[in-house]
Amino acid sequence: NQQLYIRNFSIIAHIDHGKSTFADRIMELTLTVTNRELREQILDYMEVEREHGITVKSSTVRVYYEAGNQKEYQYNLIDTPGHVDFTYEVSKALAACEGVILLVDATQGIQAQTIANYKIAKSNNLVIMPVINKIDSENANVKETRHQIQKLMDIRSADILCISAKTGEGVMDVLEHIHAIIPPPLDRIEKPLKALVFDLQYDPYKGIIAYIRLFEGSLTKESTLLFMATNTFFQPLDIGVFSPHMQSTDSLSAGEVGYVITGLKKIQQVKIGDTLTLFNDPTNEQLVGYEESKSMVYAGLYPKDDRQTDFENAIYRLSLNDSSFQYQDEKSEVLGKGFRCGFLGMLHLQIVRERLEREFGVYVITTAPNVPYLVYMKDGTELWVNNPVYYPAFNQVKFVEEPISDVTITSPQEYIGDIMKLTTNRKGIFMDLSYQGEQAIIHYEMPTSEIAYDFFDQLKSFTRGYATMDVKFKKYEMANLVKMEIFINYIKIDALTFIVHREDAYRIASQLVLKLKYTIPRKLYPMPVQVNVEGKVIAREDVPPLRKNAAVSGEKKSISKKQALLRRQNINKRNSEHSMVELPQEVFNSILDIN
Ligand code: GTP
């Protein structure tokens, strides 16, 4: 039975603990790739990933290992990303395997995402193989790391393997342990096809390519296939495996991981988490699929130029490939037609922006991000607000709830004081503090809006880069919020509207008008910038005019009269064109720059 010789697993690790290096070494030692290819870091294939140095999308590769027992094993390595924003991607990849290798950097020990990923793997009932990495480093503290892992997992010291992904030391030993420790897939070939779609790619020529994990049955190139949730059937153009590049095969069967080139072009026809089966002999039971991801940050995305169609197509295709990215139509008076988009967090937003630029050549304006609010109206209705423009007038609101996150911070003990200061400033509520060797682990509850933007950067600089954090949505809780509306030259700019805690309103408003004073492109006349809260102007500054001696006509007039005239002319033009205030990206960034 060939399934006995298949192992499906992921490597999970905190960011920078060496997952990519380890995966590369596995491919090298199993002769899957040559050294030259390795240098290009095959698993981290996307450009954006290389730049950020983190793995964003799950990808997958098949290697063959000649074991000590003379048997050849097929190892399917499913890659997972490792940053705060990407826990969703991690759990998605985990659903397609039986075991994980938990990699821990000996120079850092257990970190926030080590614990988070460990918990996900455990709750998925996966076999967990702990491995200590970077033992070659002079900063390695193998003893302490071993101790931390033993405590976290409640295991014997002998169950922990040690490697250097860099030099390759110990990696062969890990390969030998994989087939002994991680179980083969308990899938059945004789049954009708049942496969999980765990990722999607779009190819302009071949259409949608589905990455699948087969749980039951098998398929060939000739099979007519069916996506059960969308009820779409098709004849595949090709099927195959990743080793590590796409390689065509005649068939795929239970336990295996591979791809299906569907030839389908409409993104609505396929979705991640769907079950793939045979059209003529379907399985009677759909797979559970994935939980919908929860967007924690929303922002408006608008095209920078007039390539509206390219912009829209790019958004559709990106959403196909990144199921945690969500979008809906939105219109802004100043910016035109765009989308209100949902993200897992700020890093996710940044990566989406960069992918749009690099993979699709589309440049966008991003409005200031916000978290989703739940508004209870006086008339008894409830309203979800993910766009501040639709936040109702204050006299219609009974009360509002905002999202609160569970924040776990790990850090060397000496920084606890600084961390406390930072989190208190951000309305954090201390929950508990514990120690794991030298490391302090601190829990807080904090408004998600306070951590959504630059909290992580601040934490890093407060702790000289040592602290790590993990964030999970916890609950909705009542909050005292106000809507800030920005008027430029007496015109309300909808795209700049945002929500803040009432107690911060004055401070933020006065800082904001100062920032806007220097970021809004100047005109020939001075333009007042005002912040309006609940019908009152609470802050104002004037954007200085372009030059003082603007010539309006041949007549001799005082400067202020000329400017007044220019302004009047401009206001008269207002209804025919909306170009009167231009909003470059810096204007939206000013809102983010305020702490
Ligand atoms: P993300 O994908 O960003 O989560 O990072 P990663 O976990 O894939 O880490 P990566 O493989 O990129 O390694 C991070 C850094 O650690 C790189 O600079 C590696 O060269 C280094 N590194 C990885 N393994 C070892 C090792 O065994 N020893 C030493 N000394 N350095 C290592």
XYZ file of C-alpha atoms and ligand atoms in Angstrom:
627
model
C 0.000 0.000 0.000
C 1.739 3.157 -1.235
C 0.033 5.412 1.314
C 2.168 3.871 4.038
C 5.121 5.631 2.451
C 3.595 9.121 2.347
C 4.097 11.774 5.040
C 2.387 15.185 4.955
C 3.781 17.818 7.287
C 4.362 21.518 7.873
C 7.216 23.335 9.505
C 5.956 25.841 12.049
C 8.170 28.432 13.672
C 8.378 31.951 14.925
C 9.503 34.472 12.305
C 13.211 34.191 11.444
C 13.720 30.966 13.349
C 15.008 29.414 10.131
C 12.065 27.711 8.466
C 13.038 28.636 4.906
C 16.663 27.679 5.459
C 15.541 24.341 6.918
C 13.185 23.662 4.006
C 15.976 24.486 1.556
C 18.306 22.078 3.324
C 15.702 19.297 3.156
C 15.347 19.830 -0.591
C 19.090 19.833 -1.023
C 19.699 16.686 1.029
C 16.939 14.807 -0.780
C 18.421 15.985 -4.081
C 15.195 17.711 -5.050
C 17.028 20.818 -6.149
C 20.549 21.828 -7.023
C 22.538 24.345 -5.059
C 22.115 27.015 -7.689
C 18.339 26.744 -7.600
C 18.440 26.844 -3.833
C 19.988 30.239 -3.782
C 16.793 31.542 -5.247
C 14.890 30.213 -2.242
C 12.266 28.221 -4.012
C 9.649 27.989 -1.351
C 9.630 31.741 -0.741
C 8.938 32.330 -4.369
C 7.082 35.564 -4.296
C 9.068 38.756 -4.644
C 7.244 40.526 -1.867
C 8.126 37.706 0.466
C 11.782 37.950 -0.327
C 11.769 41.640 0.410
C 9.941 41.358 3.727
C 11.915 38.250 4.570
C 8.777 36.427 5.607
C 6.668 33.741 4.041
C 3.247 35.063 3.115
C 1.498 32.379 1.124
C 1.539 28.697 1.861
C 3.295 26.768 -0.836
C 4.085 23.144 -0.988
C 6.772 20.785 -2.253
C 7.243 17.041 -2.619
C 10.552 15.351 -1.862
C 11.637 11.678 -1.837
C 13.665 10.290 1.047
C 15.623 7.059 0.965
C 15.248 5.853 4.571
C 17.544 3.713 6.710
C 15.101 0.811 6.288
C 15.809 0.837 2.498
C 12.298 2.169 1.797
C 11.636 5.310 -0.198
C 9.253 7.789 1.408
C 7.339 10.595 -0.228
C 7.462 13.680 1.994
C 4.999 16.474 1.217
C 6.235 19.615 2.886
C 3.540 22.235 3.218
C 5.031 25.644 3.829
C 3.474 28.046 6.304
C 3.979 31.728 6.914
C 5.182 33.070 10.224
C 3.958 36.489 11.183
C 1.383 37.912 13.578
C -1.036 38.758 10.778
C -0.902 35.337 9.210
C -2.154 32.837 11.738
C -5.049 32.167 9.370
C -2.698 30.925 6.651
C -0.981 28.708 9.174
C -4.145 26.946 10.241
C -5.152 26.493 6.604
C -1.954 24.653 5.770
C -2.238 22.557 8.906
C -5.580 21.121 7.843
C -3.780 19.397 4.988
C -1.229 17.439 7.044
C -0.808 14.857 9.836
C 2.178 16.346 11.618
C 4.319 19.417 12.133
C 7.947 20.136 12.848
C 8.067 22.823 15.512
C 11.282 24.713 14.876
C 12.774 26.815 17.693
C 15.795 29.099 17.338
C 18.376 28.214 20.018
C 19.544 31.833 20.160
C 16.048 33.126 21.001
C 14.170 30.288 22.615
C 10.384 30.079 22.587
C 8.667 33.195 21.225
C 5.081 34.410 20.941
C 4.330 32.685 17.644
C 6.025 29.477 18.739
C 3.375 29.208 21.431
C 0.524 30.310 19.137
C 1.489 27.839 16.383
C 1.992 25.054 18.882
C -1.538 25.580 20.190
C -3.043 25.536 16.680
C -1.206 22.297 15.855
C -2.331 20.720 19.095
C -5.961 21.706 18.620
C -5.779 20.151 15.128
C -4.617 16.891 16.747
C -1.387 16.887 14.799
C 1.756 15.014 15.818
C 4.318 17.614 16.861
C 8.063 17.065 16.370
C 10.121 19.670 18.243
C 13.445 20.639 16.653
C 16.004 23.138 17.956
C 17.730 25.134 15.191
C 20.878 27.270 14.885
C 22.967 25.123 17.233
C 26.057 26.281 15.286
C 25.569 29.886 16.409
C 27.814 31.206 19.160
C 24.725 32.734 20.782
C 22.916 29.391 20.912
C 21.595 28.381 24.301
C 20.511 24.830 23.597
C 20.059 23.859 27.225
C 17.702 26.724 28.047
C 15.739 26.245 24.786
C 15.412 22.530 25.469
C 14.136 23.323 28.931
C 11.538 25.778 27.556
C 10.267 23.266 24.981
C 10.002 20.515 27.584
C 7.922 22.800 29.734
C 5.691 23.933 26.873
C 5.023 20.447 25.483
C 5.464 18.307 28.568
C 7.896 15.869 26.898
C 11.224 14.162 27.560
C 14.481 15.858 26.678
C 15.368 12.912 24.391
C 12.362 13.682 22.158
C 13.891 16.974 21.039
C 16.207 16.944 18.014
C 18.914 19.533 17.400
C 20.029 20.896 14.033
C 21.799 23.641 12.210
C 19.756 24.406 9.125
C 22.702 26.489 7.988
C 25.418 23.827 8.067
C 23.060 20.879 7.617
C 24.136 19.233 10.891
C 21.399 16.982 12.272
C 19.023 17.513 9.335
C 19.442 13.946 8.013
C 18.525 12.720 11.480
C 15.315 14.750 11.353
C 14.468 13.253 7.936
C 14.965 9.779 9.409
C 12.690 10.582 12.351
C 9.866 12.037 10.244
C 8.624 8.721 8.873
C 8.886 7.092 12.294
C 7.088 9.821 14.246
C 4.568 11.396 11.860
C 1.845 8.943 10.833
C 0.945 8.173 7.217
C -2.308 9.697 5.970
C -5.307 7.620 6.972
C -6.995 8.183 3.678
C -8.659 5.646 1.465
C -8.044 5.186 -2.228
C -10.989 2.908 -3.077
C -13.600 5.492 -2.118
C -14.909 8.252 -4.422
C -12.641 11.279 -4.735
C -12.672 13.717 -1.820
C -10.033 16.460 -1.956
C -9.571 19.725 -0.105
C -8.813 22.876 -2.094
C -6.265 24.579 0.146
C -4.923 27.237 -2.198
C -5.601 28.838 -5.571
C -3.507 30.595 -8.197
C -4.581 32.444 -11.309
C -2.730 31.984 -14.571
C -3.796 34.218 -17.475
C -3.470 31.344 -19.978
C -4.370 28.244 -17.979
C -6.994 29.832 -15.729
C -7.410 28.887 -12.100
C -4.979 26.368 -10.620
C -6.214 24.587 -7.495
C -3.812 23.174 -4.873
C -5.402 20.095 -3.407
C -4.911 17.554 -0.658
C -6.589 14.231 -1.471
C -8.290 12.576 1.504
C -10.112 9.784 -0.339
C -10.152 8.287 -3.841
C -8.094 9.304 -6.847
C -8.259 11.232 -10.097
C -6.634 11.185 -13.518
C -6.249 13.735 -16.289
C -9.319 12.230 -17.955
C -11.641 12.581 -14.915
C -14.525 15.035 -15.076
C -14.295 16.934 -11.810
C -16.730 18.851 -9.631
C -16.248 21.653 -7.094
C -19.042 20.887 -4.631
C -19.683 24.291 -2.987
C -19.830 26.234 -6.234
C -21.321 23.322 -8.227
C -18.858 23.842 -11.081
C -17.764 20.870 -13.212
C -14.860 20.768 -15.635
C -12.272 18.656 -17.423
C -8.787 19.436 -16.064
C -6.168 20.699 -18.515
C -3.485 18.998 -16.426
C -2.766 17.533 -12.982
C 0.495 17.062 -11.118
C 2.709 17.532 -8.094
C 5.243 20.077 -6.859
C 8.821 18.857 -6.824
C 9.428 21.729 -6.306
C 8.227 23.110 -9.646
C 4.957 21.921 -11.150
C 5.416 18.466 -12.608
C 2.681 16.740 -14.565
C 1.559 13.255 -13.414
C -0.974 10.739 -14.766
C -2.896 10.450 -11.534
C -3.172 11.660 -7.948
C -4.490 9.521 -5.126
C -5.534 9.628 -1.486
C -2.895 11.026 0.856
C -1.165 13.042 -1.843
C -0.829 16.768 -2.327
C -0.877 18.194 -5.849
C -2.394 20.615 -8.309
C -5.221 20.658 -10.834
C -5.175 23.114 -13.732
C -8.867 23.780 -14.102
C -8.983 25.977 -17.197
C -11.750 27.897 -15.405
C -11.459 31.670 -15.644
C -14.232 33.053 -13.467
C -13.119 33.512 -9.880
C -16.629 32.840 -8.565
C -16.355 29.240 -9.827
C -13.732 28.158 -7.318
C -13.135 28.858 -3.668
C -10.565 27.917 -1.087
C -11.840 25.342 1.384
C -14.130 23.704 -1.200
C -14.274 19.946 -1.786
C -13.199 18.566 -5.168
C -14.848 15.310 -6.256
C -15.704 13.258 -9.362
C -18.652 14.494 -11.397
C -19.839 10.948 -12.202
C -19.107 9.386 -8.821
C -19.222 12.147 -6.194
C -18.440 11.651 -2.532
C -21.534 11.805 -0.364
C -19.803 13.931 2.231
C -18.322 17.393 1.760
C -15.244 18.369 3.764
C -15.771 20.880 6.550
C -13.629 23.444 4.763
C -12.268 26.519 6.445
C -13.677 29.052 8.774
C -14.055 32.431 7.111
C -11.217 34.663 8.202
C -12.103 37.716 10.250
C -10.921 41.034 8.884
C -9.457 43.126 11.675
C -8.491 46.174 9.628
C -10.420 47.887 6.829
C -9.274 50.529 4.387
C -10.438 52.008 1.101
C -8.307 51.173 -1.961
C -8.501 53.448 -5.025
C -6.569 53.476 -8.290
C -3.889 56.153 -8.475
C -4.385 56.603 -12.218
C -7.350 56.088 -14.544
C -6.740 52.394 -15.284
C -9.985 51.423 -13.577
C -10.406 48.023 -15.291
C -6.858 46.881 -14.565
C -7.340 47.929 -10.956
C -10.577 45.980 -10.576
C -9.177 42.840 -12.233
C -6.124 42.964 -9.997
C -8.327 43.106 -6.896
C -10.417 40.114 -8.088
C -7.374 37.996 -8.858
C -5.622 38.834 -5.660
C -8.675 37.832 -3.645
C -8.687 34.460 -5.387
C -5.175 33.762 -4.250
C -5.500 35.320 -0.807
C -8.718 34.166 0.780
C -8.193 36.289 3.875
C -8.349 39.433 1.734
C -11.915 40.726 1.361
C -13.447 43.506 -0.695
C -16.679 45.269 -1.549
C -17.516 48.209 -3.848
C -17.077 51.703 -2.471
C -17.367 55.177 -3.918
C -15.723 58.342 -2.685
C -16.458 61.860 -3.891
C -12.817 62.803 -4.104
C -11.256 59.482 -5.092
C -13.932 57.987 -7.328
C -14.697 54.265 -7.640
C -12.783 51.880 -5.433
C -13.109 49.075 -2.899
C -13.485 48.883 0.854
C -11.100 46.067 1.730
C -10.709 43.883 4.802
C -7.299 42.670 6.042
C -5.970 40.447 8.831
C -3.798 43.307 10.031
C -1.571 46.157 8.918
C 1.217 43.998 7.553
C -1.339 42.177 5.457
C -2.550 45.521 4.074
C 0.995 46.509 3.226
C 1.663 43.227 1.466
C -1.551 43.464 -0.565
C -0.482 46.946 -1.710
C 2.897 45.705 -2.762
C 1.541 42.653 -4.542
C -0.844 44.884 -6.499
C 2.109 46.973 -7.617
C 4.508 44.198 -8.452
C 2.350 41.392 -9.730
C -0.285 43.507 -11.462
C 1.437 46.861 -12.045
C -1.444 48.614 -10.278
C -0.762 51.598 -8.002
C -3.266 52.476 -5.302
C -4.211 55.149 -2.787
C -5.033 53.639 0.619
C -7.281 55.561 2.994
C -6.567 55.560 6.725
C -7.383 52.084 8.070
C -10.002 51.417 10.727
C -11.335 48.475 12.742
C -14.959 47.267 12.399
C -17.441 48.758 14.907
C -20.800 47.494 16.118
C -23.219 50.401 16.569
C -26.459 50.070 18.584
C -28.945 52.653 17.334
C -31.562 54.476 19.381
C -34.269 53.025 17.128
C -33.286 49.534 18.333
C -31.387 48.417 15.239
C -27.763 47.314 15.083
C -25.275 48.423 12.500
C -21.841 47.060 11.495
C -19.607 49.916 10.432
C -16.426 49.112 8.529
C -16.317 52.473 6.782
C -16.225 55.582 9.014
C -18.228 57.532 6.415
C -21.260 55.418 7.322
C -20.840 55.875 11.040
C -24.222 57.362 12.029
C -24.753 60.850 13.481
C -24.045 60.957 17.236
C -27.632 61.799 18.178
C -28.883 58.532 16.596
C -26.449 56.302 18.459
C -27.335 54.607 21.736
C -23.918 53.008 22.266
C -21.033 51.485 20.309
C -18.836 48.439 20.720
C -15.284 48.088 19.461
C -13.137 44.945 19.006
C -10.788 44.007 21.839
C -7.764 41.781 21.237
C -5.961 39.304 23.405
C -2.314 40.297 23.188
C 0.524 38.007 24.293
C 3.948 39.595 24.521
C 7.149 37.661 25.189
C 10.266 39.573 26.115
C 13.416 39.430 28.226
C 12.439 40.393 31.786
C 14.373 43.673 31.852
C 11.888 45.302 29.457
C 8.736 44.564 31.438
C 8.593 48.153 32.753
C 8.826 49.682 29.280
C 6.224 47.300 27.933
C 3.844 48.206 30.750
C 4.285 51.898 29.936
C 3.636 51.392 26.241
C 0.581 49.195 26.705
C -0.953 51.529 29.306
C -0.642 54.418 26.847
C -2.543 52.285 24.373
C -5.386 51.509 26.764
C -4.087 48.011 27.487
C -5.495 46.145 30.457
C -2.979 43.901 32.182
C -4.198 40.313 32.582
C -1.268 38.210 33.803
C 2.473 37.692 33.797
C 4.401 34.416 33.830
C 7.955 33.297 33.179
C 9.455 30.661 30.922
C 13.113 30.581 31.894
C 14.544 34.024 31.179
C 11.515 35.063 29.172
C 8.542 36.988 30.530
C 5.158 36.229 28.983
C 2.646 39.040 29.519
C -1.046 39.017 28.604
C -3.111 42.102 27.881
C -6.538 42.978 26.613
C -6.339 45.948 24.286
C -8.623 47.775 21.866
C -7.753 46.356 18.442
C -7.613 49.898 17.038
C -4.708 50.659 19.365
C -2.584 47.778 18.079
C -3.735 47.785 14.475
C -1.321 50.409 13.148
C 2.124 50.885 14.601
C 2.010 49.114 17.962
C 4.310 46.306 16.865
C 6.958 48.750 15.610
C 6.748 50.682 18.871
C 7.060 47.511 20.894
C 10.137 46.532 18.903
C 11.810 49.880 19.473
C 10.911 49.931 23.194
C 12.559 46.528 23.639
C 15.466 46.901 21.202
C 13.906 44.307 18.946
C 13.626 41.596 21.603
C 9.888 41.465 22.256
C 7.561 39.398 20.123
C 3.806 39.398 20.143
C 0.773 37.381 19.189
C -2.681 38.894 18.744
C -6.049 37.187 18.772
C -9.515 38.657 18.546
C -11.196 38.379 21.944
C -14.540 40.184 22.165
C -16.556 43.294 21.462
C -16.789 45.807 24.275
C -18.527 49.132 24.822
C -16.417 52.154 23.908
C -16.775 55.924 23.947
C -16.090 56.898 20.349
C -16.541 59.936 18.148
C -16.499 60.472 14.413
C -13.990 63.031 13.126
C -14.847 64.773 9.904
C -12.255 66.779 8.024
C -13.156 69.882 6.035
C -10.697 71.373 3.586
C -11.663 74.806 2.328
C -15.132 74.285 3.892
C -15.754 71.118 1.923
C -16.157 67.835 3.772
C -13.662 65.253 2.524
C -15.406 61.917 3.044
C -12.297 59.815 2.440
C -10.578 61.409 5.455
C -13.342 60.659 7.977
C -12.239 58.466 10.869
C -13.238 57.248 14.340
C -11.336 57.843 17.586
C -11.813 57.401 21.332
C -13.483 60.514 22.721
C -10.722 61.191 25.238
C -8.160 61.370 22.415
C -10.220 63.561 20.094
C -8.699 66.986 20.931
C -5.124 65.787 20.976
C -5.460 63.914 17.699
C -7.382 66.718 15.989
C -4.816 69.390 16.858
C -1.924 67.197 15.722
C -3.756 66.233 12.572
C -4.513 69.752 11.317
C -0.833 70.601 11.726
C 0.177 67.568 9.683
C -2.393 68.299 7.006
C -1.226 71.893 6.808
C 2.030 70.606 5.359
C 0.829 67.634 3.320
C -2.157 69.037 1.428
C -0.991 70.438 -1.914
C -1.160 74.245 -1.793
C -3.346 76.445 -3.926
C -3.032 80.115 -4.832
C -5.121 81.031 -1.781
C -4.991 79.869 1.821
C -7.285 76.944 2.650
C -8.616 76.310 6.123
C -8.404 72.728 7.376
C -10.968 71.984 10.075
C -11.794 68.980 12.201
C -15.421 68.651 13.076
C -16.717 66.458 15.916
C -20.410 66.175 16.710
C -21.195 69.385 14.841
C -18.392 71.482 16.393
C -15.081 72.548 14.928
C -12.463 71.408 17.425
C -9.277 72.262 15.535
C -8.254 74.453 12.619
C -5.143 75.415 10.654
C -4.705 77.133 7.311
C -2.803 75.591 4.420
C -0.623 78.492 3.284
C -1.074 79.777 -0.270
C 1.324 78.828 -3.045
C 2.724 82.319 -3.462
C 1.767 85.608 -1.965
C 1.459 87.865 -5.003
C -1.025 85.899 -7.046
C -2.056 87.895 -10.078
C -5.799 87.815 -10.474
C -6.155 90.547 -12.985
C -4.344 93.707 -14.020
C -5.996 95.681 -11.236
C -4.140 96.591 -8.121
C -5.755 94.742 -5.259
C -4.664 93.779 -1.809
C -3.352 90.245 -1.439
C -6.201 89.108 0.721
C -8.719 90.410 -1.825
C -7.006 88.538 -4.628
C -7.006 85.380 -2.570
C -10.647 85.796 -1.687
C -11.435 86.157 -5.374
C -9.487 83.054 -6.285
C -11.296 81.109 -3.624
C -14.674 82.259 -4.846
C -13.818 81.282 -8.377
C -12.777 77.897 -7.180
C -15.905 77.308 -5.122
C -18.005 78.190 -8.155
C -16.176 75.571 -10.172
C -16.776 73.019 -7.467
C -19.926 71.447 -8.803
C -18.535 70.826 -12.244
C -15.306 69.182 -11.121
C -14.101 67.448 -8.026
C -10.449 68.032 -8.600
C -10.395 71.031 -6.316
C -8.617 69.237 -3.511
C -6.044 66.674 -4.490
C -5.241 63.999 -1.962
C -1.859 62.345 -2.340
C -1.073 59.291 -0.225
C 0.839 61.427 2.311
C -2.408 63.077 3.354
C -3.845 59.718 4.415
C -0.584 58.746 6.051
C -0.790 61.845 8.285
C -3.647 60.218 10.133
C -1.498 57.155 10.813
C 1.486 59.162 11.981
C -0.354 60.459 15.040
C 0.086 58.575 18.295
P 10.282 33.654 7.947
O 9.980 33.001 6.655
O 10.469 35.116 7.824
O 9.423 33.225 9.079
O 11.755 33.265 8.366
P 12.292 31.809 8.397
O 11.809 31.170 9.639
O 12.041 31.145 7.099
O 13.828 32.087 8.602
P 14.997 32.022 7.539
O 15.195 30.646 7.030
O 14.830 33.105 6.550
O 16.223 32.334 8.522
C 16.290 33.520 9.257
C 17.757 33.869 9.495
O 18.384 32.897 10.310
C 18.579 33.922 8.205
O 19.469 34.997 8.294
C 19.315 32.588 8.200
O 20.523 32.658 7.494
C 19.510 32.352 9.668
N 19.617 30.915 9.978
C 18.743 29.951 9.640
N 19.148 28.753 10.092
C 20.311 28.964 10.747
C 21.231 28.102 11.449
O 21.076 26.901 11.572
N 22.291 28.719 12.010
C 22.544 30.041 11.915
N 23.639 30.535 12.492
N 21.705 30.865 11.267
C 20.617 30.343 10.676
